[in-house]
Amino acid sequence: MPEQFEAIARYVRPQDMDASVRISADPQRHLAWLHQDLELGVSAISLHNVNREQEAFIEVFGTHVLPALQKG
């Protein structure tokens, strides 16, 4: 429930997320992370944007990140 999420979020600091979630507004940083994943031999990657700016996410990743990732 949203209320439960809000209640527990009071105890989470932004830096607590760093060990578990990749957080960056920099497409190049995401590209570097994804290259590292591919070097580990992953066979599939799922991308998920958690904010409400889905169109901007799709535009940036579709224009800059995914094409660069395909080039190697």
Coordinates of C-alpha atoms in Angstrom, one line a residue:
M1 CA 0.0 0.0 0.0
P2 CA 1.3 3.5 -0.7
E3 CA 0.9 4.5 3.0
Q4 CA 3.2 1.6 4.0
F5 CA 5.8 2.6 1.4
E6 CA 5.7 6.2 2.7
A7 CA 6.0 5.0 6.3
I8 CA 9.1 2.9 5.7
A9 CA 10.6 5.5 3.4
R10 CA 11.1 7.8 6.4
Y11 CA 13.9 5.6 7.6
V12 CA 15.7 5.3 4.2
R13 CA 18.4 7.9 3.4
P14 CA 19.4 8.6 -0.2
Q15 CA 22.8 7.1 0.4
D16 CA 21.2 3.8 1.6
M17 CA 20.1 3.2 -2.0
D18 CA 23.6 3.4 -3.5
A19 CA 24.5 -0.3 -2.8
S20 CA 21.3 -1.7 -4.3
V21 CA 20.0 0.7 -7.0
R22 CA 21.8 2.4 -9.9
I23 CA 20.8 6.0 -9.6
S24 CA 22.0 8.6 -12.1
A25 CA 20.7 11.2 -14.5
D26 CA 23.8 10.8 -16.6
P27 CA 23.1 8.5 -19.7
Q28 CA 26.9 7.9 -20.0
R29 CA 27.0 6.5 -16.5
H30 CA 24.2 4.1 -17.2
L31 CA 26.0 3.1 -20.4
A32 CA 29.1 2.3 -18.4
W33 CA 27.1 0.2 -16.0
L34 CA 25.5 -1.7 -18.8
H35 CA 28.8 -2.4 -20.5
Q36 CA 30.0 -3.8 -17.2
D37 CA 27.0 -6.1 -17.1
L38 CA 27.7 -7.3 -20.6
E39 CA 31.3 -8.0 -19.7
L40 CA 30.0 -10.3 -16.9
G41 CA 28.2 -12.3 -19.6
V42 CA 24.6 -11.4 -18.9
S43 CA 22.3 -12.6 -21.7
A44 CA 19.5 -10.1 -21.2
I45 CA 19.1 -6.7 -19.6
S46 CA 15.8 -5.1 -18.4
L47 CA 15.7 -1.4 -17.9
H48 CA 13.2 0.3 -15.7
N49 CA 12.7 4.0 -14.9
V50 CA 11.0 4.7 -11.6
N51 CA 10.1 8.3 -12.0
R52 CA 7.1 9.7 -13.9
E53 CA 9.1 11.0 -16.9
Q54 CA 8.7 7.8 -18.9
E55 CA 8.8 9.6 -22.3
A56 CA 12.0 11.4 -21.5
F57 CA 13.6 8.1 -20.3
I58 CA 12.6 6.3 -23.5
E59 CA 13.8 9.2 -25.7
V60 CA 17.2 9.4 -24.0
F61 CA 17.8 5.6 -23.7
G62 CA 16.5 5.0 -27.2
T63 CA 18.6 7.8 -28.8
H64 CA 21.8 7.6 -26.8
V65 CA 22.2 4.6 -24.6
L66 CA 20.9 1.6 -26.5
P67 CA 22.5 2.5 -29.9
A68 CA 25.9 3.0 -28.1
L69 CA 25.4 -0.3 -26.2
Q70 CA 24.8 -2.1 -29.5
K71 CA 28.0 -0.7 -31.0
G72 CA 29.9 -2.3 -28.2

